[in-house]
Short mmCIF file of C-alpha atoms and ligand atoms in Angstrom, two decimals:
data_model
loop_
_atom_site.label_atom_id
_atom_site.label_comp_id
_atom_site.label_asym_id
_atom_site.label_seq_id
_atom_site.Cartn_x
_atom_site.Cartn_y
_atom_site.Cartn_z
CA MET I 261 2.27 -4.22 -8.28
CA ILE I 262 1.06 -5.00 -4.80
CA GLY I 263 2.35 -5.06 -1.22
CA ALA I 264 2.88 -8.65 -0.04
CA GLN I 265 2.97 -7.94 3.73
CA TRP I 266 1.36 -5.30 6.00
CA GLY I 267 2.24 -2.24 3.92
CA ASP I 268 5.37 -0.05 3.77
CA GLU I 269 7.23 -2.72 1.79
CA GLY I 270 8.91 -0.06 -0.35
CA LYS I 271 6.20 0.05 -3.01
CA GLY I 272 6.94 3.74 -3.66
CA LYS I 273 10.51 2.96 -4.73
CA ILE I 274 9.48 -0.03 -6.87
CA THR I 275 6.63 1.92 -8.51
CA ASP I 276 9.15 4.62 -9.33
CA LEU I 277 11.45 2.02 -10.93
CA LEU I 278 8.68 0.32 -12.92
CA SER I 279 7.20 3.67 -13.98
CA ARG I 280 10.19 4.13 -16.28
CA SER I 281 8.58 1.69 -18.69
CA ALA I 282 4.94 2.59 -17.97
CA ASP I 283 2.81 4.95 -20.03
CA ILE I 284 0.18 5.16 -17.28
CA VAL I 285 0.37 4.46 -13.53
CA VAL I 286 -2.94 3.87 -11.73
CA ARG I 287 -3.79 3.81 -8.01
CA TYR I 288 -6.83 1.58 -7.45
CA GLN I 289 -7.65 1.64 -3.73
CA GLY I 290 -6.94 3.30 -0.41
CA GLY I 291 -6.54 7.00 0.23
CA VAL I 292 -4.21 9.25 2.16
CA ASN I 293 -3.60 6.48 4.71
CA ALA I 294 -0.83 5.44 2.31
CA GLY I 295 2.62 6.96 2.61
CA HIS I 296 5.11 6.28 -0.16
CA THR I 297 8.63 7.62 0.11
CA VAL I 298 10.69 7.99 -3.04
CA VAL I 299 14.31 9.13 -3.10
CA VAL I 300 15.41 10.67 -6.39
CA ASN I 301 18.80 12.32 -6.87
CA GLY I 302 19.21 12.61 -3.13
CA GLN I 303 15.85 14.33 -2.74
CA THR I 304 13.17 12.64 -0.59
CA LEU I 305 9.55 12.89 -1.71
CA LYS I 306 6.61 11.68 0.37
CA LEU I 307 3.41 10.91 -1.53
CA HIS I 308 0.06 9.81 -0.13
CA LEU I 309 -2.29 9.70 -3.10
CA ILE I 310 -0.52 10.65 -6.32
CA PRO I 311 1.36 7.71 -7.89
CA SER I 312 5.13 8.22 -7.95
CA GLY I 313 4.92 7.85 -11.76
CA ILE I 314 4.24 11.62 -11.69
CA LEU I 315 8.02 12.14 -11.46
CA TYR I 316 8.35 11.06 -15.12
CA PRO I 317 7.19 13.89 -17.40
CA ASN I 318 5.71 11.57 -20.03
CA THR I 319 3.93 9.19 -17.67
CA GLU I 320 0.25 9.75 -17.01
CA CYS I 321 -1.10 9.08 -13.52
CA VAL I 322 -4.63 8.07 -12.61
CA ILE I 323 -6.30 7.99 -9.19
CA GLY I 324 -8.88 5.27 -9.80
CA SER I 325 -12.52 4.88 -8.81
CA GLY I 326 -11.71 2.46 -5.97
CA THR I 327 -9.69 5.07 -4.11
CA VAL I 328 -10.99 7.59 -1.61
CA VAL I 329 -9.82 11.14 -2.17
CA ASP I 330 -9.14 13.69 0.55
CA PRO I 331 -9.14 16.86 -1.56
CA GLU I 332 -7.33 18.96 1.02
CA ILE I 333 -4.33 16.62 1.19
CA LEU I 334 -4.42 15.97 -2.55
CA ILE I 335 -4.21 19.73 -3.22
CA GLN I 336 -1.30 20.03 -0.77
CA GLU I 337 0.43 17.24 -2.68
CA LEU I 338 -0.22 18.99 -6.04
CA ASP I 339 1.21 22.24 -4.61
CA MET I 340 4.26 20.43 -3.23
CA LEU I 341 5.03 18.81 -6.60
CA GLU I 342 4.47 22.04 -8.54
CA SER I 343 6.74 23.94 -6.13
CA LEU I 344 9.50 21.41 -6.98
CA GLY I 345 8.96 22.05 -10.68
CA ILE I 346 7.21 18.70 -11.25
CA SER I 347 4.24 19.12 -13.59
CA THR I 348 0.92 17.68 -12.41
CA GLU I 349 -0.83 18.24 -15.73
CA ASN I 350 -0.74 14.48 -16.37
CA LEU I 351 -2.73 13.64 -13.24
CA TYR I 352 -6.27 12.29 -13.69
CA ILE I 353 -8.83 11.45 -11.02
CA SER I 354 -11.80 9.14 -11.49
CA GLU I 355 -15.14 10.89 -11.21
CA SER I 356 -16.46 7.83 -9.36
CA ALA I 357 -13.88 7.99 -6.54
CA HIS I 358 -15.40 8.83 -3.17
CA VAL I 359 -14.44 11.95 -1.27
CA THR I 360 -13.23 12.05 2.33
CA MET I 361 -15.10 14.75 4.27
CA PRO I 362 -14.21 16.46 7.59
CA TYR I 363 -16.80 14.31 9.43
CA HIS I 364 -15.07 11.15 8.20
CA ARG I 365 -11.81 12.17 9.84
CA LEU I 366 -13.58 13.18 13.08
CA ILE I 367 -15.57 9.93 13.23
CA ASP I 368 -12.46 7.82 12.48
CA GLN I 369 -10.55 9.42 15.37
CA ALA I 370 -13.48 9.45 17.81
CA SER I 371 -14.45 5.84 17.12
CA GLU I 372 -10.86 4.69 17.63
CA GLU I 373 -10.82 6.42 20.99
CA ARG I 374 -14.14 4.85 21.91
CA ARG I 375 -12.87 1.35 21.02
CA GLY I 376 -10.21 1.57 23.75
CA ASP I 377 -8.32 -1.73 23.90
CA HIS I 378 -10.15 -2.89 20.76
CA ARG I 379 -8.80 -0.04 18.62
CA ILE I 380 -7.45 -0.88 15.16
CA GLY I 381 -4.70 1.73 15.23
CA THR I 382 -5.95 3.47 12.08
CA THR I 383 -4.13 6.39 10.50
CA GLY I 384 -6.99 8.64 11.63
CA ARG I 385 -7.39 9.92 8.07
CA GLY I 386 -11.08 9.04 7.76
CA ILE I 387 -10.52 6.06 5.46
CA GLY I 388 -12.89 3.54 7.13
CA PRO I 389 -15.79 6.01 7.47
CA THR I 390 -15.40 7.15 3.81
CA TYR I 391 -15.63 3.56 2.57
CA ALA I 392 -18.48 2.88 5.05
CA ASP I 393 -20.50 5.73 3.48
CA LYS I 394 -19.72 4.36 0.02
CA SER I 395 -21.20 0.98 1.04
CA GLU I 396 -24.06 2.64 2.88
CA ARG I 397 -24.76 4.70 -0.28
CA THR I 398 -24.49 8.09 1.43
CA GLY I 399 -21.05 8.92 0.04
CA ILE I 400 -19.99 11.97 -1.94
CA ARG I 401 -18.15 11.22 -5.19
CA LEU I 402 -15.88 13.46 -7.24
CA LEU I 403 -18.71 13.80 -9.75
CA ASP I 404 -20.98 15.11 -6.96
CA LEU I 405 -18.29 17.62 -6.05
CA MET I 406 -18.35 18.86 -9.66
CA ASP I 407 -22.07 19.78 -9.41
CA PRO I 408 -22.23 22.90 -7.15
CA GLU I 409 -26.03 23.03 -6.74
CA GLY I 410 -26.43 19.28 -6.21
CA LEU I 411 -23.52 19.34 -3.74
CA LYS I 412 -25.20 22.03 -1.64
CA LYS I 413 -28.38 19.98 -1.29
CA GLN I 414 -26.53 16.75 -0.63
CA LEU I 415 -24.15 18.25 1.94
CA ARG I 416 -26.84 20.14 3.87
CA TRP I 417 -28.56 16.82 4.47
CA THR I 418 -25.43 14.74 5.06
CA VAL I 419 -23.64 17.19 7.39
CA ASN I 420 -26.76 17.45 9.57
CA TYR I 421 -27.04 13.66 9.63
CA LYS I 422 -23.37 13.30 10.59
CA ASN I 423 -23.70 16.09 13.18
CA ALA I 424 -26.21 13.93 15.03
CA ILE I 425 -23.55 11.19 15.24
CA LEU I 426 -20.78 13.63 16.21
CA GLU I 427 -22.86 15.29 18.94
CA LYS I 428 -24.97 12.46 20.31
CA LEU I 429 -22.60 9.52 20.02
CA TYR I 430 -19.22 11.18 20.49
CA GLY I 431 -20.05 14.44 22.34
CA LEU I 432 -18.22 16.50 19.71
CA PRO I 433 -19.23 19.98 18.45
CA PRO I 434 -21.26 19.95 15.20
CA LEU I 435 -19.85 21.02 11.84
CA ASN I 436 -21.31 24.07 10.07
CA PRO I 437 -22.79 22.73 6.78
CA GLU I 438 -22.33 26.09 4.98
CA GLU I 439 -18.63 26.18 5.90
CA VAL I 440 -18.12 22.63 4.66
CA ILE I 441 -19.97 23.47 1.42
CA ALA I 442 -17.86 26.58 0.82
CA GLN I 443 -14.60 24.73 1.51
CA TYR I 444 -15.46 21.80 -0.79
CA GLN I 445 -16.67 24.08 -3.57
CA GLU I 446 -13.23 25.70 -3.52
CA PHE I 447 -11.59 22.25 -3.69
CA SER I 448 -13.81 21.31 -6.62
CA LYS I 449 -12.61 24.32 -8.65
CA ARG I 450 -9.00 23.24 -8.21
CA LEU I 451 -9.59 19.56 -9.00
CA ARG I 452 -12.05 19.96 -11.91
CA PRO I 453 -9.44 19.91 -14.72
CA HIS I 454 -8.19 16.53 -13.50
CA VAL I 455 -11.52 14.69 -13.22
CA ILE I 456 -12.22 11.98 -15.85
CA ASP I 457 -13.91 8.66 -16.61
CA CYS I 458 -11.14 6.34 -15.41
CA SER I 459 -12.28 3.07 -16.98
CA LEU I 460 -12.69 4.71 -20.40
CA LYS I 461 -9.21 6.24 -20.26
CA ILE I 462 -7.60 2.94 -19.33
CA TYR I 463 -9.57 0.90 -21.89
CA ASP I 464 -8.51 3.33 -24.59
CA ALA I 465 -4.87 2.92 -23.50
CA VAL I 466 -5.21 -0.88 -23.53
CA GLN I 467 -6.49 -0.75 -27.08
CA ARG I 468 -3.55 1.42 -28.08
CA ARG I 469 -1.22 -1.18 -26.46
CA ARG I 470 0.10 1.25 -23.86
CA ASN I 471 1.88 -0.14 -20.79
CA ILE I 472 -0.21 0.32 -17.68
CA LEU I 473 1.02 -0.18 -14.13
CA PHE I 474 -1.61 -0.67 -11.43
CA GLU I 475 -0.15 0.36 -8.10
CA GLY I 476 -1.56 -1.12 -4.89
CA ALA I 477 -1.33 0.81 -1.64
CA GLN I 478 -1.17 -0.88 1.81
CA GLY I 479 -0.58 -4.65 1.58
CA THR I 480 -2.16 -8.10 1.25
CA LEU I 481 -2.49 -8.66 5.02
CA LEU I 482 -4.33 -5.31 5.35
CA ASP I 483 -6.93 -6.35 2.74
CA LEU I 484 -10.51 -6.00 3.96
CA ASP I 485 -11.48 -9.47 2.70
CA HIS I 486 -8.20 -11.40 2.81
CA GLY I 487 -6.17 -9.72 5.56
CA THR I 488 -6.04 -10.04 9.34
CA TYR I 489 -9.61 -8.81 9.87
CA PRO I 490 -10.60 -6.72 11.80
CA TYR I 491 -7.05 -5.29 11.92
CA VAL I 492 -7.15 -4.27 8.27
CA THR I 493 -7.89 -1.25 6.13
CA SER I 494 -11.27 -0.77 4.45
CA SER I 495 -10.30 -1.48 0.84
CA ASN I 496 -8.81 -4.27 -1.31
CA PRO I 497 -5.05 -3.86 -1.81
CA VAL I 498 -4.80 -7.36 -3.36
CA ALA I 499 -4.28 -7.73 -7.11
CA GLY I 500 -7.97 -8.44 -7.72
CA GLY I 501 -8.72 -4.98 -6.34
CA ALA I 502 -7.10 -3.47 -9.44
CA CYS I 503 -10.01 -4.62 -11.62
CA VAL I 504 -12.80 -3.47 -9.33
CA GLY I 505 -10.98 -0.27 -8.40
CA THR I 506 -10.46 0.93 -11.98
CA GLY I 507 -13.14 -0.68 -14.13
CA VAL I 508 -10.74 -2.92 -16.04
CA GLY I 509 -11.47 -6.58 -16.80
CA PRO I 510 -9.21 -9.31 -15.35
CA THR I 511 -8.20 -10.51 -18.83
CA MET I 512 -6.43 -7.19 -19.39
CA ILE I 513 -3.91 -7.77 -16.59
CA ASP I 514 -0.80 -9.54 -17.83
CA ARG I 515 1.35 -9.86 -14.78
CA VAL I 516 1.37 -9.39 -11.01
CA ILE I 517 4.45 -8.23 -9.11
CA GLY I 518 4.64 -8.41 -5.31
CA VAL I 519 6.83 -6.25 -3.08
CA ALA I 520 8.12 -7.60 0.24
CA LYS I 521 10.73 -6.43 2.71
CA ALA I 522 13.57 -8.79 3.62
CA TYR I 523 12.01 -8.75 7.12
CA THR I 524 8.52 -7.74 8.28
CA THR I 525 6.94 -4.59 9.70
CA ARG I 526 3.46 -3.64 10.79
CA VAL I 527 1.93 -0.33 11.94
CA GLY I 528 -1.15 -0.27 14.13
CA GLU I 529 -2.73 -3.10 16.11
CA GLY I 530 -3.27 -6.76 15.29
CA PRO I 531 -1.46 -10.09 15.49
CA PHE I 532 2.09 -10.34 14.12
CA PRO I 533 3.68 -13.76 14.83
CA THR I 534 7.30 -12.87 13.99
CA GLU I 535 7.29 -9.56 15.90
CA LEU I 536 10.46 -8.92 17.92
CA ASN I 537 9.86 -7.08 21.17
CA ASP I 538 13.55 -7.00 22.01
CA SER I 539 16.82 -5.32 21.07
CA MET I 540 16.77 -7.13 17.68
CA GLY I 541 13.40 -5.51 16.91
CA ASP I 542 14.87 -2.13 17.91
CA ALA I 543 17.91 -2.76 15.72
CA LEU I 544 15.73 -3.51 12.64
CA CYS I 545 13.67 -0.39 13.38
CA ASP I 546 16.75 1.81 13.70
CA ARG I 547 18.65 0.43 10.71
CA GLY I 548 15.52 0.41 8.55
CA SER I 549 14.30 3.85 9.79
CA GLU I 550 10.96 2.21 10.42
CA PHE I 551 8.75 5.18 11.23
CA GLY I 552 5.44 5.70 9.44
CA THR I 553 5.43 8.12 6.49
CA THR I 554 1.84 9.17 7.25
CA THR I 555 1.58 9.20 11.05
CA GLY I 556 5.24 9.07 12.17
CA ARG I 557 4.42 6.04 14.34
CA ARG I 558 7.20 3.57 15.10
CA ARG I 559 6.64 0.45 12.99
CA ARG I 560 6.62 -2.91 14.76
CA CYS I 561 9.47 -5.04 13.36
CA GLY I 562 10.10 -8.78 13.07
CA TRP I 563 11.68 -11.56 11.01
CA PHE I 564 10.57 -12.49 7.50
CA ASP I 565 7.40 -14.59 7.57
CA ALA I 566 7.28 -17.03 4.63
CA VAL I 567 3.83 -18.29 5.66
CA ILE I 568 2.29 -14.92 4.88
CA GLY I 569 4.63 -14.72 1.89
CA ARG I 570 3.18 -17.93 0.45
CA TYR I 571 -0.30 -16.63 1.21
CA ALA I 572 0.45 -13.42 -0.72
CA VAL I 573 1.68 -15.51 -3.69
CA ARG I 574 -1.63 -17.42 -3.66
CA ILE I 575 -4.07 -14.55 -3.03
CA ASN I 576 -2.48 -12.27 -5.63
CA GLY I 577 -1.32 -14.88 -8.14
CA LEU I 578 2.15 -13.34 -8.00
CA ASP I 579 4.44 -13.85 -10.99
CA CYS I 580 7.49 -12.54 -9.17
CA LEU I 581 8.68 -10.64 -6.12
CA ALA I 582 10.74 -7.54 -5.44
CA ILE I 583 12.63 -7.97 -2.15
CA THR I 584 13.46 -4.61 -0.58
CA LYS I 585 15.67 -3.43 2.29
CA LEU I 586 18.05 -6.40 2.16
CA ASP I 587 20.77 -3.95 3.26
CA VAL I 588 19.03 -3.53 6.63
CA LEU I 589 20.15 -7.10 7.50
CA ASP I 590 23.80 -6.40 6.57
CA THR I 591 25.19 -6.33 10.13
CA LEU I 592 23.48 -9.43 11.51
CA ALA I 593 25.38 -12.62 12.39
CA GLU I 594 22.23 -14.76 12.08
CA ILE I 595 18.91 -14.23 10.37
CA LYS I 596 15.73 -16.09 11.20
CA VAL I 597 12.97 -16.92 8.72
CA CYS I 598 9.55 -18.16 9.79
CA VAL I 599 8.87 -21.27 7.70
CA ALA I 600 5.69 -22.48 9.44
CA TYR I 601 3.51 -21.83 12.50
CA GLU I 602 2.72 -23.87 15.53
CA MET I 603 -0.82 -23.37 16.80
CA ASP I 604 -1.87 -25.09 20.02
CA GLY I 605 0.80 -27.73 19.42
CA VAL I 606 -0.20 -28.28 15.77
CA HIS I 607 2.25 -27.53 12.94
CA CYS I 608 0.69 -25.49 10.11
CA GLN I 609 2.10 -24.17 6.87
CA ASP I 610 -0.94 -22.27 5.64
CA PHE I 611 -2.07 -18.85 6.80
CA PRO I 612 -5.19 -19.24 8.98
CA THR I 613 -7.83 -16.74 7.93
CA ASN I 614 -9.50 -16.89 11.34
CA ALA I 615 -7.91 -13.96 13.22
CA ARG I 616 -8.41 -15.71 16.56
CA HIS I 617 -6.39 -18.68 15.29
CA PHE I 618 -3.78 -16.40 13.74
CA ALA I 619 -3.28 -14.64 17.08
CA ARG I 620 -2.37 -18.01 18.63
CA CYS I 621 0.26 -18.88 15.98
CA HIS I 622 3.87 -19.08 17.03
CA PRO I 623 6.61 -18.95 14.42
CA VAL I 624 8.74 -21.98 13.57
CA TYR I 625 12.11 -20.57 12.53
CA GLU I 626 15.01 -21.68 10.42
CA ILE I 627 18.23 -19.84 11.15
CA LEU I 628 20.47 -18.73 8.31
CA PRO I 629 23.95 -17.25 8.60
CA GLY I 630 24.22 -13.50 8.01
CA TRP I 631 26.84 -11.92 5.71
CA GLN I 632 28.05 -9.09 7.97
CA GLN I 633 29.21 -6.85 5.16
CA SER I 634 27.64 -3.98 3.28
CA THR I 635 25.45 -4.77 0.27
CA GLU I 636 24.55 -1.12 -0.43
CA HIS I 637 26.90 -0.93 -3.40
CA CYS I 638 25.99 -4.27 -5.00
CA ARG I 639 24.51 -3.84 -8.47
CA SER I 640 24.30 -7.44 -9.66
CA LEU I 641 23.80 -10.87 -8.06
CA LYS I 642 27.53 -11.52 -8.58
CA ASP I 643 28.36 -8.62 -6.23
CA LEU I 644 26.31 -10.08 -3.36
CA PRO I 645 28.01 -12.00 -0.55
CA GLN I 646 27.24 -15.74 -0.86
CA ALA I 647 25.22 -15.74 2.39
CA ALA I 648 22.98 -12.94 1.06
CA LEU I 649 22.43 -14.87 -2.16
CA ASN I 650 21.62 -17.98 -0.14
CA TYR I 651 19.12 -15.99 1.92
CA LEU I 652 17.31 -14.79 -1.22
CA LYS I 653 17.31 -18.29 -2.75
CA PHE I 654 15.92 -19.69 0.49
CA LEU I 655 13.04 -17.16 0.41
CA ALA I 656 12.29 -17.79 -3.27
CA GLU I 657 12.21 -21.56 -2.77
CA LEU I 658 10.06 -21.36 0.35
CA MET I 659 7.47 -19.19 -1.37
CA GLU I 660 7.87 -20.83 -4.77
CA VAL I 661 8.16 -17.53 -6.56
CA PRO I 662 11.04 -15.98 -8.50
CA ILE I 663 12.73 -12.86 -7.13
CA ALA I 664 13.01 -10.41 -10.00
CA ILE I 665 14.23 -7.31 -8.13
CA VAL I 666 16.43 -6.86 -5.06
CA SER I 667 16.61 -3.45 -3.42
CA LEU I 668 19.60 -2.47 -1.30
CA GLY I 669 18.92 1.14 -0.44
CA ALA I 670 16.35 3.87 -0.95
CA ALA I 671 17.99 5.38 -4.07
CA ARG I 672 16.95 4.39 -7.60
CA ASP I 673 20.31 2.87 -8.47
CA GLN I 674 20.57 0.79 -5.28
CA THR I 675 18.80 -2.02 -7.06
CA ILE I 676 19.58 -5.36 -8.68
CA ILE I 677 17.33 -6.32 -11.57
CA VAL I 678 17.59 -10.11 -11.53
CA GLU I 679 15.23 -10.53 -14.43
CA ASP I 680 12.87 -8.22 -16.28
CA PRO I 681 9.78 -8.17 -14.01
CA ILE I 682 7.55 -7.06 -16.86
CA HIS I 683 8.71 -9.17 -19.79
CA GLY I 684 10.32 -12.09 -17.94
CA PRO I 685 8.60 -15.48 -17.91
CA LYS I 686 5.31 -15.82 -16.07
CA ARG I 687 5.46 -17.86 -12.86
CA ALA I 688 3.30 -20.68 -14.21
CA LEU I 689 5.53 -21.00 -17.29
CA LEU I 690 8.68 -20.93 -15.22
CA TYR I 691 7.49 -23.86 -13.18
CA SER I 692 6.44 -25.96 -16.13
CA ASN I 693 9.92 -25.37 -17.61
CA GLY I 694 11.56 -26.41 -14.33
CA GLN I 695 13.77 -23.30 -14.25
CA THR I 696 15.57 -22.15 -11.11
CA LEU I 697 13.77 -19.67 -8.92
CA LEU I 698 16.09 -16.74 -8.45
CA ALA I 699 17.51 -16.13 -11.90
P1 GDP Z 908 5.58 2.00 0.79
O1 GDP Z 908 4.46 2.49 1.65
O2 GDP Z 908 5.45 0.55 0.48
O3 GDP Z 908 5.82 2.84 -0.43
O4 GDP Z 908 6.91 2.12 1.69
P2 GDP Z 908 7.32 3.39 2.57
O5 GDP Z 908 7.79 4.45 1.65
O6 GDP Z 908 6.27 3.74 3.55
O7 GDP Z 908 8.52 2.78 3.41
C1 GDP Z 908 9.67 2.26 2.83
C2 GDP Z 908 10.89 3.09 3.29
O8 GDP Z 908 12.07 2.39 3.00
C3 GDP Z 908 11.02 4.42 2.56
O9 GDP Z 908 11.55 5.35 3.44
C4 GDP Z 908 12.02 4.11 1.43
O10 GDP Z 908 12.76 5.24 1.03
C5 GDP Z 908 12.91 3.11 2.09
N1 GDP Z 908 13.45 2.09 1.21
C6 GDP Z 908 12.91 1.53 0.09
N2 GDP Z 908 13.70 0.54 -0.38
C7 GDP Z 908 14.75 0.46 0.46
C8 GDP Z 908 15.91 -0.38 0.51
O11 GDP Z 908 16.10 -1.30 -0.28
N3 GDP Z 908 16.77 -0.18 1.56
C9 GDP Z 908 16.59 0.80 2.48
N4 GDP Z 908 17.48 0.92 3.45
N5 GDP Z 908 15.52 1.62 2.44
C10 GDP Z 908 14.61 1.45 1.46
P1 IMO Z 909 1.25 2.13 2.59
O1 IMO Z 909 0.57 2.33 1.25
C1 IMO Z 909 1.10 0.48 6.60
C2 IMO Z 909 -2.78 0.40 8.59
C3 IMO Z 909 -2.99 1.30 9.80
C4 IMO Z 909 -3.98 0.45 10.60
C5 IMO Z 909 -4.85 -0.16 9.50
C6 IMO Z 909 -6.16 0.58 9.26
O2 IMO Z 909 2.18 3.23 2.97
O3 IMO Z 909 1.86 0.78 2.64
P2 IMO Z 909 -6.74 2.88 8.07
O4 IMO Z 909 -6.30 4.29 8.38
O5 IMO Z 909 -6.39 2.43 6.70
O6 IMO Z 909 -8.19 2.66 8.41
O7 IMO Z 909 -5.91 1.97 9.12
O8 IMO Z 909 -4.08 -0.14 8.32
N1 IMO Z 909 -2.34 1.10 7.36
C7 IMO Z 909 -1.10 1.02 6.88
N2 IMO Z 909 -0.01 0.40 7.37
N3 IMO Z 909 1.17 1.12 5.42
C8 IMO Z 909 0.07 1.72 4.90
O9 IMO Z 909 0.05 2.23 3.65
C9 IMO Z 909 -1.12 1.73 5.65
N4 IMO Z 909 -2.36 2.23 5.46
C10 IMO Z 909 -3.10 1.82 6.51
O10 IMO Z 909 -1.79 1.50 10.50
O11 IMO Z 909 -3.30 -0.61 11.22
MG1 MG Z 910 4.13 3.48 3.42
#
């Protein structure tokens, strides 16, 4: 399950729904930049790293090797869940996952400040610098954290190296290596019982025919390789990232489910063709409560963009989509959908990967009538106003992908299951059979 836009599509809610039939839920990339809100029995839970599958007592959760782990925030999350009576015994963390250190957070924040007008608008959680160290081969992994003597040696060298950057490049005070060592040794004691070989655990589950849900954080357009570079995150949220980020072969993945909002949001900097800098944008933000779960920043809001939707179908090989937050559009008289772009007078239907071109794209809209009545209580397609049904059909046909789930509110039951997203027909099959797109 992946995000088909710029993150915050409502993946937390959909993961929670799909976790009901999963034996294992696995995060494969990203770190505590993610913020997933789940509403269960009126209670709101905010998770950054632990998959929302943890709410089901029999579901195992794995934080995979492609993630980056901030132990301090992870431990806070474990404490929060335990304090609510939710067991975290079933949580496993890959020993190969990289660890976010205090210098990563400081460098993330200082480098953003230094970039000025060129800033990315990161979450300031040290994500980019942690992945940079992984690529540079100076990173600390969970397995390094589990070796107290090795960790001391490694951190004395690394903290001094990073201090040179903090002091000389950014004019910041240095970190005390012994304090960092002591703090991370404490973290390692707490996390040790959860640390495992992730690929082995998942392969074993595959052989025992368990159901495994791979949960992407962020979204397709924030992907390091396929998103709106450089305004992206430093990992691979796309479906292919699930293989690399867990050590599972591509033949073991049966199905790919995308999650998209019925409109679009983006947090941080970067081009966003359908952005609404007017009262309509404010209305979407207010009705959708579009404020970041991780940083509290106001999310930029705009109309649904089917060009990026089609791109997400292609890049991820989506079998079906979950459309969330349809209820947010309930009051509108008209709804616009971006069906193509116009760039320097040229009509284009495909997402341009060149960010400079993308920044010059203007949306070409089709206008659909709104339904101007509440959909919050709809529980089947039959309950939906005709205009809402037409809107969904229009999206499905534009993106050539079936809509399997429609979400009409944050609660678990505010959902229409159009078709079984796990056992329903695969997209390729559906097309060869000439079936309709929505149901
Ligand atoms: P994620 O990062 O993709 O998991 O999404 P976030 O949790 O950051 O943001 C989605 C927000 O929308 C959360 O506050 C959810 O509780 C809420 N939400 C999810 N689905 C719906 C829906 O269908 N309607 C409404 N109104 N809110 C929803
Ligand atoms: P979830 O999982 C939305 C954005 C940041 C910034 C860019 C890079 O909740 O959908 P980073 O801190 O990752 O280096 O920031 O990516 N970003 C997100 N936007 N949802 C997220 O996660 C995000 N995680 C990172 O705002 O633009
Ligand atoms: Mg989020």
